[in-house]
mmCIF file with all atom_site columns, N, CA and C in Angstrom:
data_model
loop_
_atom_site.group_PDB
_atom_site.id
_atom_site.type_symbol
_atom_site.label_atom_id
_atom_site.label_alt_id
_atom_site.label_comp_id
_atom_site.label_asym_id
_atom_site.label_entity_id
_atom_site.label_seq_id
_atom_site.pdbx_PDB_ins_code
_atom_site.Cartn_x
_atom_site.Cartn_y
_atom_site.Cartn_z
_atom_site.occupancy
_atom_site.B_iso_or_equiv
_atom_site.pdbx_formal_charge
_atom_site.auth_seq_id
_atom_site.auth_comp_id
_atom_site.auth_asym_id
_atom_site.auth_atom_id
_atom_site.pdbx_PDB_model_num
ATOM 1   N N  . MET F 1 1  ? 0.382   -38.678 24.855 1.00 43.00 ? 258 MET F N  1
ATOM 2   C CA . MET F 1 1  ? 1.406   -38.764 23.837 1.00 43.00 ? 258 MET F CA 1
ATOM 3   C C  . MET F 1 1  ? 1.888   -37.107 23.804 1.00 43.00 ? 258 MET F C  1
ATOM 4   N N  . ASN F 1 2  ? 3.218   -37.036 23.537 1.00 47.00 ? 259 ASN F N  1
ATOM 5   C CA . ASN F 1 2  ? 4.022   -35.710 23.684 1.00 47.00 ? 259 ASN F CA 1
ATOM 6   C C  . ASN F 1 2  ? 4.432   -35.229 22.149 1.00 47.00 ? 259 ASN F C  1
ATOM 7   N N  . ASN F 1 3  ? 3.534   -35.396 21.131 1.00 44.00 ? 260 ASN F N  1
ATOM 8   C CA . ASN F 1 3  ? 3.898   -35.069 20.015 1.00 44.00 ? 260 ASN F CA 1
ATOM 9   C C  . ASN F 1 3  ? 3.236   -33.734 19.792 1.00 44.00 ? 260 ASN F C  1
ATOM 10  N N  . PRO F 1 4  ? 3.936   -32.562 19.454 1.00 42.00 ? 261 PRO F N  1
ATOM 11  C CA . PRO F 1 4  ? 3.498   -31.137 19.308 1.00 42.00 ? 261 PRO F CA 1
ATOM 12  C C  . PRO F 1 4  ? 2.411   -31.050 18.424 1.00 42.00 ? 261 PRO F C  1
ATOM 13  N N  . ASP F 1 5  ? 2.205   -31.795 17.485 1.00 41.00 ? 262 ASP F N  1
ATOM 14  C CA . ASP F 1 5  ? 1.146   -31.813 16.542 1.00 41.00 ? 262 ASP F CA 1
ATOM 15  C C  . ASP F 1 5  ? -0.115  -32.289 16.771 1.00 41.00 ? 262 ASP F C  1
ATOM 16  N N  . HIS F 1 6  ? -0.420  -32.672 18.046 1.00 42.00 ? 263 HIS F N  1
ATOM 17  C CA . HIS F 1 6  ? -1.492  -33.153 18.542 1.00 42.00 ? 263 HIS F CA 1
ATOM 18  C C  . HIS F 1 6  ? -2.051  -32.575 19.862 1.00 42.00 ? 263 HIS F C  1
ATOM 19  N N  . ILE F 1 7  ? -3.204  -32.498 20.251 1.00 42.00 ? 264 ILE F N  1
ATOM 20  C CA . ILE F 1 7  ? -3.534  -31.979 21.607 1.00 42.00 ? 264 ILE F CA 1
ATOM 21  C C  . ILE F 1 7  ? -4.380  -33.166 22.091 1.00 42.00 ? 264 ILE F C  1
ATOM 22  N N  . GLU F 1 8  ? -4.322  -32.949 23.412 1.00 46.00 ? 265 GLU F N  1
ATOM 23  C CA . GLU F 1 8  ? -5.316  -33.918 24.283 1.00 46.00 ? 265 GLU F CA 1
ATOM 24  C C  . GLU F 1 8  ? -5.958  -33.356 25.318 1.00 46.00 ? 265 GLU F C  1
ATOM 25  N N  . GLY F 1 9  ? -6.998  -34.012 25.843 1.00 46.00 ? 266 GLY F N  1
ATOM 26  C CA . GLY F 1 9  ? -7.675  -33.224 26.843 1.00 46.00 ? 266 GLY F CA 1
ATOM 27  C C  . GLY F 1 9  ? -9.241  -33.707 26.875 1.00 46.00 ? 266 GLY F C  1
ATOM 28  N N  . LYS F 1 10 ? -9.569  -33.462 27.916 1.00 47.00 ? 267 LYS F N  1
ATOM 29  C CA . LYS F 1 10 ? -11.103 -33.716 28.162 1.00 47.00 ? 267 LYS F CA 1
ATOM 30  C C  . LYS F 1 10 ? -12.086 -33.096 27.156 1.00 47.00 ? 267 LYS F C  1
ATOM 31  N N  . TYR F 1 11 ? -11.777 -31.979 26.653 1.00 45.00 ? 268 TYR F N  1
ATOM 32  C CA . TYR F 1 11 ? -12.579 -30.994 25.678 1.00 45.00 ? 268 TYR F CA 1
ATOM 33  C C  . TYR F 1 11 ? -12.102 -31.230 24.103 1.00 45.00 ? 268 TYR F C  1
ATOM 34  N N  . PHE F 1 12 ? -11.177 -31.819 24.013 1.00 42.00 ? 269 PHE F N  1
ATOM 35  C CA . PHE F 1 12 ? -10.654 -32.389 22.634 1.00 42.00 ? 269 PHE F CA 1
ATOM 36  C C  . PHE F 1 12 ? -10.674 -33.752 22.599 1.00 42.00 ? 269 PHE F C  1
ATOM 37  N N  . SER F 1 13 ? -10.869 -34.158 21.256 1.00 38.00 ? 270 SER F N  1
ATOM 38  C CA . SER F 1 13 ? -10.736 -35.641 21.168 1.00 38.00 ? 270 SER F CA 1
ATOM 39  C C  . SER F 1 13 ? -9.230  -36.151 21.169 1.00 38.00 ? 270 SER F C  1
ATOM 40  N N  . LYS F 1 14 ? -9.093  -37.090 21.640 1.00 41.00 ? 271 LYS F N  1
ATOM 41  C CA . LYS F 1 14 ? -7.536  -37.717 21.930 1.00 41.00 ? 271 LYS F CA 1
ATOM 42  C C  . LYS F 1 14 ? -6.775  -37.752 20.756 1.00 41.00 ? 271 LYS F C  1
ATOM 43  N N  . ASP F 1 15 ? -5.427  -37.203 20.855 1.00 42.00 ? 272 ASP F N  1
ATOM 44  C CA . ASP F 1 15 ? -4.777  -37.189 19.451 1.00 42.00 ? 272 ASP F CA 1
ATOM 45  C C  . ASP F 1 15 ? -5.378  -36.583 18.214 1.00 42.00 ? 272 ASP F C  1
ATOM 46  N N  . LEU F 1 16 ? -6.223  -35.618 18.567 1.00 41.00 ? 273 LEU F N  1
ATOM 47  C CA . LEU F 1 16 ? -6.800  -34.832 17.396 1.00 41.00 ? 273 LEU F CA 1
ATOM 48  C C  . LEU F 1 16 ? -5.706  -33.863 16.888 1.00 41.00 ? 273 LEU F C  1
ATOM 49  N N  . PRO F 1 17 ? -5.414  -34.015 15.296 1.00 44.00 ? 274 PRO F N  1
ATOM 50  C CA . PRO F 1 17 ? -4.418  -33.133 14.739 1.00 44.00 ? 274 PRO F CA 1
ATOM 51  C C  . PRO F 1 17 ? -4.932  -31.761 14.787 1.00 44.00 ? 274 PRO F C  1
ATOM 52  N N  . LEU F 1 18 ? -3.988  -30.927 15.007 1.00 45.00 ? 275 LEU F N  1
ATOM 53  C CA . LEU F 1 18 ? -4.153  -29.480 15.263 1.00 45.00 ? 275 LEU F CA 1
ATOM 54  C C  . LEU F 1 18 ? -5.070  -28.915 13.769 1.00 45.00 ? 275 LEU F C  1
ATOM 55  N N  . GLU F 1 19 ? -4.564  -29.391 12.729 1.00 48.00 ? 276 GLU F N  1
ATOM 56  C CA . GLU F 1 19 ? -5.013  -28.845 11.529 1.00 48.00 ? 276 GLU F CA 1
ATOM 57  C C  . GLU F 1 19 ? -6.409  -29.135 11.449 1.00 48.00 ? 276 GLU F C  1
ATOM 58  N N  . ASN F 1 20 ? -6.889  -30.158 11.910 1.00 44.00 ? 277 ASN F N  1
ATOM 59  C CA . ASN F 1 20 ? -8.339  -30.609 11.744 1.00 44.00 ? 277 ASN F CA 1
ATOM 60  C C  . ASN F 1 20 ? -9.030  -30.075 13.091 1.00 44.00 ? 277 ASN F C  1
ATOM 61  N N  . SER F 1 21 ? -8.473  -29.512 14.122 1.00 49.00 ? 278 SER F N  1
ATOM 62  C CA . SER F 1 21 ? -9.083  -29.099 15.359 1.00 49.00 ? 278 SER F CA 1
ATOM 63  C C  . SER F 1 21 ? -10.205 -27.874 15.289 1.00 49.00 ? 278 SER F C  1
ATOM 64  N N  . ALA F 1 22 ? -10.929 -27.578 16.096 1.00 54.00 ? 279 ALA F N  1
ATOM 65  C CA . ALA F 1 22 ? -11.834 -26.630 16.081 1.00 54.00 ? 279 ALA F CA 1
ATOM 66  C C  . ALA F 1 22 ? -11.302 -25.416 16.852 1.00 54.00 ? 279 ALA F C  1
ATOM 67  N N  . ILE F 1 23 ? -9.786  -25.383 16.943 1.00 54.00 ? 280 ILE F N  1
ATOM 68  C CA . ILE F 1 23 ? -9.280  -24.182 17.816 1.00 54.00 ? 280 ILE F CA 1
ATOM 69  C C  . ILE F 1 23 ? -9.426  -22.913 16.824 1.00 54.00 ? 280 ILE F C  1
ATOM 70  N N  . ASP F 1 24 ? -9.658  -21.820 17.432 1.00 59.00 ? 281 ASP F N  1
ATOM 71  C CA . ASP F 1 24 ? -9.949  -20.705 16.919 1.00 59.00 ? 281 ASP F CA 1
ATOM 72  C C  . ASP F 1 24 ? -8.518  -19.976 17.304 1.00 59.00 ? 281 ASP F C  1
ATOM 73  N N  . LEU F 1 25 ? -7.820  -19.847 16.287 1.00 60.00 ? 282 LEU F N  1
ATOM 74  C CA . LEU F 1 25 ? -6.480  -19.253 16.486 1.00 60.00 ? 282 LEU F CA 1
ATOM 75  C C  . LEU F 1 25 ? -6.365  -17.817 16.624 1.00 60.00 ? 282 LEU F C  1
ATOM 76  N N  . THR F 1 26 ? -7.691  -17.057 16.478 1.00 67.00 ? 283 THR F N  1
ATOM 77  C CA . THR F 1 26 ? -7.699  -15.514 16.449 1.00 67.00 ? 283 THR F CA 1
ATOM 78  C C  . THR F 1 26 ? -8.334  -15.349 18.049 1.00 67.00 ? 283 THR F C  1
ATOM 79  N N  . SER F 1 27 ? -8.483  -16.193 18.691 1.00 70.00 ? 284 SER F N  1
ATOM 80  C CA . SER F 1 27 ? -8.967  -16.168 20.198 1.00 70.00 ? 284 SER F CA 1
ATOM 81  C C  . SER F 1 27 ? -7.690  -15.621 21.159 1.00 70.00 ? 284 SER F C  1
ATOM 82  N N  . PRO F 1 28 ? -7.994  -14.586 21.786 1.00 90.00 ? 285 PRO F N  1
ATOM 83  C CA . PRO F 1 28 ? -7.008  -14.378 22.802 1.00 90.00 ? 285 PRO F CA 1
ATOM 84  C C  . PRO F 1 28 ? -6.554  -15.274 23.762 1.00 90.00 ? 285 PRO F C  1
ATOM 85  N N  . LEU F 1 29 ? -5.423  -15.639 24.265 1.00 93.00 ? 286 LEU F N  1
ATOM 86  C CA . LEU F 1 29 ? -4.896  -16.540 24.887 1.00 93.00 ? 286 LEU F CA 1
ATOM 87  C C  . LEU F 1 29 ? -4.614  -16.161 26.323 1.00 93.00 ? 286 LEU F C  1
ATOM 88  N N  . TRP F 1 30 ? -5.082  -16.664 27.402 1.00 95.00 ? 287 TRP F N  1
ATOM 89  C CA . TRP F 1 30 ? -4.617  -16.048 28.713 1.00 95.00 ? 287 TRP F CA 1
ATOM 90  C C  . TRP F 1 30 ? -3.829  -17.227 29.322 1.00 95.00 ? 287 TRP F C  1
ATOM 91  N N  . THR F 1 31 ? -2.924  -16.595 30.268 1.00 95.00 ? 288 THR F N  1
ATOM 92  C CA . THR F 1 31 ? -1.945  -17.200 30.834 1.00 95.00 ? 288 THR F CA 1
ATOM 93  C C  . THR F 1 31 ? -2.436  -18.128 32.189 1.00 95.00 ? 288 THR F C  1
ATOM 94  N N  . VAL F 1 32 ? -1.817  -18.867 32.791 1.00 96.00 ? 289 VAL F N  1
ATOM 95  C CA . VAL F 1 32 ? -2.311  -19.456 34.002 1.00 96.00 ? 289 VAL F CA 1
ATOM 96  C C  . VAL F 1 32 ? -2.602  -18.392 35.054 1.00 96.00 ? 289 VAL F C  1
ATOM 97  N N  . GLU F 1 33 ? -1.849  -17.373 35.106 1.00 96.00 ? 290 GLU F N  1
ATOM 98  C CA . GLU F 1 33 ? -1.942  -16.349 36.071 1.00 96.00 ? 290 GLU F CA 1
ATOM 99  C C  . GLU F 1 33 ? -3.201  -15.731 36.000 1.00 96.00 ? 290 GLU F C  1
ATOM 100 N N  . GLU F 1 34 ? -3.650  -15.366 34.447 1.00 95.00 ? 291 GLU F N  1
ATOM 101 C CA . GLU F 1 34 ? -4.750  -14.628 34.132 1.00 95.00 ? 291 GLU F CA 1
ATOM 102 C C  . GLU F 1 34 ? -6.158  -15.467 34.549 1.00 95.00 ? 291 GLU F C  1
ATOM 103 N N  . VAL F 1 35 ? -5.890  -16.655 33.945 1.00 96.00 ? 292 VAL F N  1
ATOM 104 C CA . VAL F 1 35 ? -7.160  -17.603 34.361 1.00 96.00 ? 292 VAL F CA 1
ATOM 105 C C  . VAL F 1 35 ? -7.419  -17.871 35.904 1.00 96.00 ? 292 VAL F C  1
ATOM 106 N N  . ALA F 1 36 ? -6.001  -17.821 36.481 1.00 96.00 ? 293 ALA F N  1
ATOM 107 C CA . ALA F 1 36 ? -6.294  -18.046 38.170 1.00 96.00 ? 293 ALA F CA 1
ATOM 108 C C  . ALA F 1 36 ? -6.952  -16.893 38.804 1.00 96.00 ? 293 ALA F C  1
ATOM 109 N N  . SER F 1 37 ? -6.719  -15.616 38.403 1.00 95.00 ? 294 SER F N  1
ATOM 110 C CA . SER F 1 37 ? -7.238  -14.297 38.781 1.00 95.00 ? 294 SER F CA 1
ATOM 111 C C  . SER F 1 37 ? -8.456  -14.486 38.238 1.00 95.00 ? 294 SER F C  1
ATOM 112 N N  . TYR F 1 38 ? -9.050  -14.653 37.260 1.00 95.00 ? 295 TYR F N  1
ATOM 113 C CA . TYR F 1 38 ? -10.642 -14.554 36.567 1.00 95.00 ? 295 TYR F CA 1
ATOM 114 C C  . TYR F 1 38 ? -11.338 -15.732 37.500 1.00 95.00 ? 295 TYR F C  1
ATOM 115 N N  . LEU F 1 39 ? -10.706 -16.858 37.702 1.00 96.00 ? 296 LEU F N  1
ATOM 116 C CA . LEU F 1 39 ? -11.496 -17.836 38.185 1.00 96.00 ? 296 LEU F CA 1
ATOM 117 C C  . LEU F 1 39 ? -11.354 -17.771 40.226 1.00 96.00 ? 296 LEU F C  1
ATOM 118 N N  . LYS F 1 40 ? -10.516 -17.015 40.337 1.00 96.00 ? 297 LYS F N  1
ATOM 119 C CA . LYS F 1 40 ? -9.968  -16.767 41.844 1.00 96.00 ? 297 LYS F CA 1
ATOM 120 C C  . LYS F 1 40 ? -9.554  -18.176 42.380 1.00 96.00 ? 297 LYS F C  1
ATOM 121 N N  . LEU F 1 41 ? -8.702  -18.821 41.691 1.00 97.00 ? 298 LEU F N  1
ATOM 122 C CA . LEU F 1 41 ? -8.125  -19.923 42.044 1.00 97.00 ? 298 LEU F CA 1
ATOM 123 C C  . LEU F 1 41 ? -6.509  -19.680 42.156 1.00 97.00 ? 298 LEU F C  1
ATOM 124 N N  . GLN F 1 42 ? -5.878  -20.521 42.692 1.00 98.00 ? 299 GLN F N  1
ATOM 125 C CA . GLN F 1 42 ? -4.210  -20.406 42.840 1.00 98.00 ? 299 GLN F CA 1
ATOM 126 C C  . GLN F 1 42 ? -3.762  -20.984 41.353 1.00 98.00 ? 299 GLN F C  1
ATOM 127 N N  . PRO F 1 43 ? -2.716  -20.296 41.073 1.00 97.00 ? 300 PRO F N  1
ATOM 128 C CA . PRO F 1 43 ? -2.167  -20.799 39.694 1.00 97.00 ? 300 PRO F CA 1
ATOM 129 C C  . PRO F 1 43 ? -1.943  -22.315 39.683 1.00 97.00 ? 300 PRO F C  1
ATOM 130 N N  . GLU F 1 44 ? -1.308  -22.881 40.665 1.00 98.00 ? 301 GLU F N  1
ATOM 131 C CA . GLU F 1 44 ? -0.922  -24.233 40.725 1.00 98.00 ? 301 GLU F CA 1
ATOM 132 C C  . GLU F 1 44 ? -2.342  -25.156 40.559 1.00 98.00 ? 301 GLU F C  1
ATOM 133 N N  . THR F 1 45 ? -3.451  -24.555 41.124 1.00 98.00 ? 302 THR F N  1
ATOM 134 C CA . THR F 1 45 ? -4.779  -25.421 40.932 1.00 98.00 ? 302 THR F CA 1
ATOM 135 C C  . THR F 1 45 ? -5.186  -25.228 39.510 1.00 98.00 ? 302 THR F C  1
ATOM 136 N N  . VAL F 1 46 ? -5.044  -24.295 38.893 1.00 97.00 ? 303 VAL F N  1
ATOM 137 C CA . VAL F 1 46 ? -5.148  -24.164 37.318 1.00 97.00 ? 303 VAL F CA 1
ATOM 138 C C  . VAL F 1 46 ? -4.568  -24.860 36.566 1.00 97.00 ? 303 VAL F C  1
ATOM 139 N N  . ARG F 1 47 ? -3.277  -24.931 36.861 1.00 97.00 ? 304 ARG F N  1
ATOM 140 C CA . ARG F 1 47 ? -2.070  -25.939 36.170 1.00 97.00 ? 304 ARG F CA 1
ATOM 141 C C  . ARG F 1 47 ? -2.712  -27.626 36.387 1.00 97.00 ? 304 ARG F C  1
ATOM 142 N N  . SER F 1 48 ? -3.045  -27.955 37.629 1.00 97.00 ? 305 SER F N  1
ATOM 143 C CA . SER F 1 48 ? -3.657  -29.197 37.912 1.00 97.00 ? 305 SER F CA 1
ATOM 144 C C  . SER F 1 48 ? -4.633  -29.582 37.181 1.00 97.00 ? 305 SER F C  1
ATOM 145 N N  . MET F 1 49 ? -5.737  -28.599 37.028 1.00 97.00 ? 306 MET F N  1
ATOM 146 C CA . MET F 1 49 ? -6.879  -28.797 36.337 1.00 97.00 ? 306 MET F CA 1
ATOM 147 C C  . MET F 1 49 ? -6.523  -28.830 34.826 1.00 97.00 ? 306 MET F C  1
ATOM 148 N N  . ALA F 1 50 ? -5.767  -28.081 34.430 1.00 97.00 ? 307 ALA F N  1
ATOM 149 C CA . ALA F 1 50 ? -5.353  -28.296 32.932 1.00 97.00 ? 307 ALA F CA 1
ATOM 150 C C  . ALA F 1 50 ? -4.790  -29.678 32.609 1.00 97.00 ? 307 ALA F C  1
ATOM 151 N N  . ARG F 1 51 ? -3.872  -30.184 33.514 1.00 96.00 ? 308 ARG F N  1
ATOM 152 C CA . ARG F 1 51 ? -3.196  -31.478 33.533 1.00 96.00 ? 308 ARG F CA 1
ATOM 153 C C  . ARG F 1 51 ? -4.126  -32.482 33.332 1.00 96.00 ? 308 ARG F C  1
ATOM 154 N N  . ARG F 1 52 ? -5.326  -32.367 34.162 1.00 97.00 ? 309 ARG F N  1
ATOM 155 C CA . ARG F 1 52 ? -6.241  -33.455 34.253 1.00 97.00 ? 309 ARG F CA 1
ATOM 156 C C  . ARG F 1 52 ? -7.296  -33.169 33.299 1.00 97.00 ? 309 ARG F C  1
ATOM 157 N N  . GLY F 1 53 ? -7.476  -32.181 32.272 1.00 95.00 ? 310 GLY F N  1
ATOM 158 C CA . GLY F 1 53 ? -8.147  -32.061 31.573 1.00 95.00 ? 310 GLY F CA 1
ATOM 159 C C  . GLY F 1 53 ? -9.601  -31.419 31.833 1.00 95.00 ? 310 GLY F C  1
ATOM 160 N N  . GLU F 1 54 ? -9.549  -30.729 33.131 1.00 96.00 ? 311 GLU F N  1
ATOM 161 C CA . GLU F 1 54 ? -10.829 -30.170 33.679 1.00 96.00 ? 311 GLU F CA 1
ATOM 162 C C  . GLU F 1 54 ? -10.908 -28.756 33.262 1.00 96.00 ? 311 GLU F C  1
ATOM 163 N N  . LEU F 1 55 ? -9.915  -28.298 32.572 1.00 96.00 ? 312 LEU F N  1
ATOM 164 C CA . LEU F 1 55 ? -9.978  -26.875 31.933 1.00 96.00 ? 312 LEU F CA 1
ATOM 165 C C  . LEU F 1 55 ? -9.619  -27.067 30.645 1.00 96.00 ? 312 LEU F C  1
ATOM 166 N N  . PRO F 1 56 ? -10.180 -26.223 29.878 1.00 95.00 ? 313 PRO F N  1
ATOM 167 C CA . PRO F 1 56 ? -9.929  -26.367 28.232 1.00 95.00 ? 313 PRO F CA 1
ATOM 168 C C  . PRO F 1 56 ? -8.659  -25.629 28.088 1.00 95.00 ? 313 PRO F C  1
ATOM 169 N N  . ALA F 1 57 ? -7.489  -26.531 27.686 1.00 96.00 ? 314 ALA F N  1
ATOM 170 C CA . ALA F 1 57 ? -6.124  -25.697 27.842 1.00 96.00 ? 314 ALA F CA 1
ATOM 171 C C  . ALA F 1 57 ? -5.204  -26.235 26.401 1.00 96.00 ? 314 ALA F C  1
ATOM 172 N N  . ILE F 1 58 ? -4.238  -25.402 26.324 1.00 94.00 ? 315 ILE F N  1
ATOM 173 C CA . ILE F 1 58 ? -3.426  -26.044 25.156 1.00 94.00 ? 315 ILE F CA 1
ATOM 174 C C  . ILE F 1 58 ? -2.078  -25.748 25.809 1.00 94.00 ? 315 ILE F C  1
ATOM 175 N N  . LYS F 1 59 ? -1.074  -26.762 25.620 1.00 95.00 ? 316 LYS F N  1
ATOM 176 C CA . LYS F 1 59 ? 0.134   -26.879 26.315 1.00 95.00 ? 316 LYS F CA 1
ATOM 177 C C  . LYS F 1 59 ? 1.086   -26.395 25.175 1.00 95.00 ? 316 LYS F C  1
ATOM 178 N N  . LEU F 1 60 ? 1.672   -25.270 25.214 1.00 92.00 ? 317 LEU F N  1
ATOM 179 C CA . LEU F 1 60 ? 2.735   -24.719 24.391 1.00 92.00 ? 317 LEU F CA 1
ATOM 180 C C  . LEU F 1 60 ? 4.218   -24.941 24.883 1.00 92.00 ? 317 LEU F C  1
ATOM 181 N N  . GLY F 1 61 ? 4.927   -25.838 24.612 1.00 93.00 ? 318 GLY F N  1
ATOM 182 C CA . GLY F 1 61 ? 6.192   -26.116 25.108 1.00 93.00 ? 318 GLY F CA 1
ATOM 183 C C  . GLY F 1 61 ? 5.898   -26.360 26.651 1.00 93.00 ? 318 GLY F C  1
ATOM 184 N N  . LYS F 1 62 ? 6.386   -25.724 27.609 1.00 94.00 ? 319 LYS F N  1
ATOM 185 C CA . LYS F 1 62 ? 6.357   -25.729 29.052 1.00 94.00 ? 319 LYS F CA 1
ATOM 186 C C  . LYS F 1 62 ? 5.205   -25.028 29.695 1.00 94.00 ? 319 LYS F C  1
ATOM 187 N N  . VAL F 1 63 ? 4.553   -24.294 28.791 1.00 95.00 ? 320 VAL F N  1
ATOM 188 C CA . VAL F 1 63 ? 3.517   -23.346 29.435 1.00 95.00 ? 320 VAL F CA 1
ATOM 189 C C  . VAL F 1 63 ? 2.100   -23.829 28.900 1.00 95.00 ? 320 VAL F C  1
ATOM 190 N N  . TRP F 1 64 ? 1.269   -23.568 29.736 1.00 97.00 ? 321 TRP F N  1
ATOM 191 C CA . TRP F 1 64 ? -0.119  -23.775 29.785 1.00 97.00 ? 321 TRP F CA 1
ATOM 192 C C  . TRP F 1 64 ? -0.959  -22.324 28.903 1.00 97.00 ? 321 TRP F C  1
ATOM 193 N N  . ARG F 1 65 ? -1.673  -22.452 28.100 1.00 96.00 ? 322 ARG F N  1
ATOM 194 C CA . ARG F 1 65 ? -2.406  -21.293 27.667 1.00 96.00 ? 322 ARG F CA 1
ATOM 195 C C  . ARG F 1 65 ? -3.828  -21.793 27.264 1.00 96.00 ? 322 ARG F C  1
ATOM 196 N N  . PHE F 1 66 ? -4.592  -20.728 27.755 1.00 96.00 ? 323 PHE F N  1
ATOM 197 C CA . PHE F 1 66 ? -6.191  -20.839 27.564 1.00 96.00 ? 323 PHE F CA 1
ATOM 198 C C  . PHE F 1 66 ? -6.905  -20.016 26.826 1.00 96.00 ? 323 PHE F C  1
ATOM 199 N N  . ARG F 1 67 ? -7.738  -20.384 25.983 1.00 94.00 ? 324 ARG F N  1
ATOM 200 C CA . ARG F 1 67 ? -8.470  -19.518 24.903 1.00 94.00 ? 324 ARG F CA 1
ATOM 201 C C  . ARG F 1 67 ? -9.716  -18.963 25.895 1.00 94.00 ? 324 ARG F C  1
ATOM 202 N N  . LYS F 1 68 ? -9.592  -17.568 25.863 1.00 93.00 ? 325 LYS F N  1
ATOM 203 C CA . LYS F 1 68 ? -10.556 -16.695 26.650 1.00 93.00 ? 325 LYS F CA 1
ATOM 204 C C  . LYS F 1 68 ? -12.107 -17.145 26.577 1.00 93.00 ? 325 LYS F C  1
ATOM 205 N N  . VAL F 1 69 ? -12.283 -17.642 25.086 1.00 92.00 ? 326 VAL F N  1
ATOM 206 C CA . VAL F 1 69 ? -13.643 -18.002 24.584 1.00 92.00 ? 326 VAL F CA 1
ATOM 207 C C  . VAL F 1 69 ? -14.013 -19.228 25.177 1.00 92.00 ? 326 VAL F C  1
ATOM 208 N N  . ALA F 1 70 ? -12.963 -20.219 25.179 1.00 94.00 ? 327 ALA F N  1
ATOM 209 C CA . ALA F 1 70 ? -13.096 -21.560 25.717 1.00 94.00 ? 327 ALA F CA 1
ATOM 210 C C  . ALA F 1 70 ? -13.533 -21.479 27.397 1.00 94.00 ? 327 ALA F C  1
ATOM 211 N N  . ILE F 1 71 ? -12.866 -20.654 28.204 1.00 95.00 ? 328 ILE F N  1
ATOM 212 C CA . ILE F 1 71 ? -13.151 -20.362 29.498 1.00 95.00 ? 328 ILE F CA 1
ATOM 213 C C  . ILE F 1 71 ? -14.571 -19.921 29.735 1.00 95.00 ? 328 ILE F C  1
ATOM 214 N N  . HIS F 1 72 ? -14.959 -19.008 28.847 1.00 93.00 ? 329 HIS F N  1
ATOM 215 C CA . HIS F 1 72 ? -16.171 -18.486 29.131 1.00 93.00 ? 329 HIS F CA 1
ATOM 216 C C  . HIS F 1 72 ? -17.309 -19.370 28.575 1.00 93.00 ? 329 HIS F C  1
ATOM 217 N N  . GLU F 1 73 ? -16.915 -20.321 27.701 1.00 94.00 ? 330 GLU F N  1
ATOM 218 C CA . GLU F 1 73 ? -18.226 -21.256 27.156 1.00 94.00 ? 330 GLU F CA 1
ATOM 219 C C  . GLU F 1 73 ? -18.262 -22.403 28.208 1.00 94.00 ? 330 GLU F C  1
ATOM 220 N N  . MET F 1 74 ? -16.995 -22.738 28.792 1.00 93.00 ? 331 MET F N  1
ATOM 221 C CA . MET F 1 74 ? -17.189 -23.755 30.053 1.00 93.00 ? 331 MET F CA 1
ATOM 222 C C  . MET F 1 74 ? -17.848 -23.368 31.097 1.00 93.00 ? 331 MET F C  1
ATOM 223 N N  . LEU F 1 75 ? -17.827 -21.966 31.368 1.00 92.00 ? 332 LEU F N  1
ATOM 224 C CA . LEU F 1 75 ? -18.499 -21.508 32.326 1.00 92.00 ? 332 LEU F CA 1
ATOM 225 C C  . LEU F 1 75 ? -19.893 -21.411 32.264 1.00 92.00 ? 332 LEU F C  1
ATOM 226 N N  . ALA F 1 76 ? -20.187 -20.904 31.167 1.00 93.00 ? 333 ALA F N  1
ATOM 227 C CA . ALA F 1 76 ? -21.510 -20.657 30.689 1.00 93.00 ? 333 ALA F CA 1
ATOM 228 C C  . ALA F 1 76 ? -22.174 -22.038 30.666 1.00 93.00 ? 333 ALA F C  1
ATOM 229 N N  . SER F 1 77 ? -21.628 -23.134 30.254 1.00 94.00 ? 334 SER F N  1
ATOM 230 C CA . SER F 1 77 ? -22.208 -24.547 30.224 1.00 94.00 ? 334 SER F CA 1
ATOM 231 C C  . SER F 1 77 ? -22.472 -25.203 31.497 1.00 94.00 ? 334 SER F C  1
ATOM 232 N N  . MET F 1 78 ? -21.569 -24.508 32.691 1.00 90.00 ? 335 MET F N  1
ATOM 233 C CA . MET F 1 78 ? -22.019 -25.079 33.908 1.00 90.00 ? 335 MET F CA 1
ATOM 234 C C  . MET F 1 78 ? -23.154 -24.683 34.527 1.00 90.00 ? 335 MET F C  1
ATOM 235 N N  . GLY F 1 79 ? -23.781 -23.529 33.989 1.00 79.00 ? 336 GLY F N  1
ATOM 236 C CA . GLY F 1 79 ? -24.871 -23.256 34.755 1.00 79.00 ? 336 GLY F CA 1
ATOM 237 C C  . GLY F 1 79 ? -25.325 -21.683 34.733 1.00 79.00 ? 336 GLY F C  1
#
């Protein structure tokens, strides 16, 4: 769904309205390049993982943004 008032992905309920979501709007957002550097991945790999829902991400227009806290939580949950 391409509705800007909804988010989709593995880490969020499909079609979850933004006003009812658990997104912390005060959390710093990282760019694709910042996440790629942090995870030691190529930027295109990060974009692909975001598209597939493998990384917690928010698409704002044509660009992906990643909550720093969500990336840290994801890594902590992995082991």
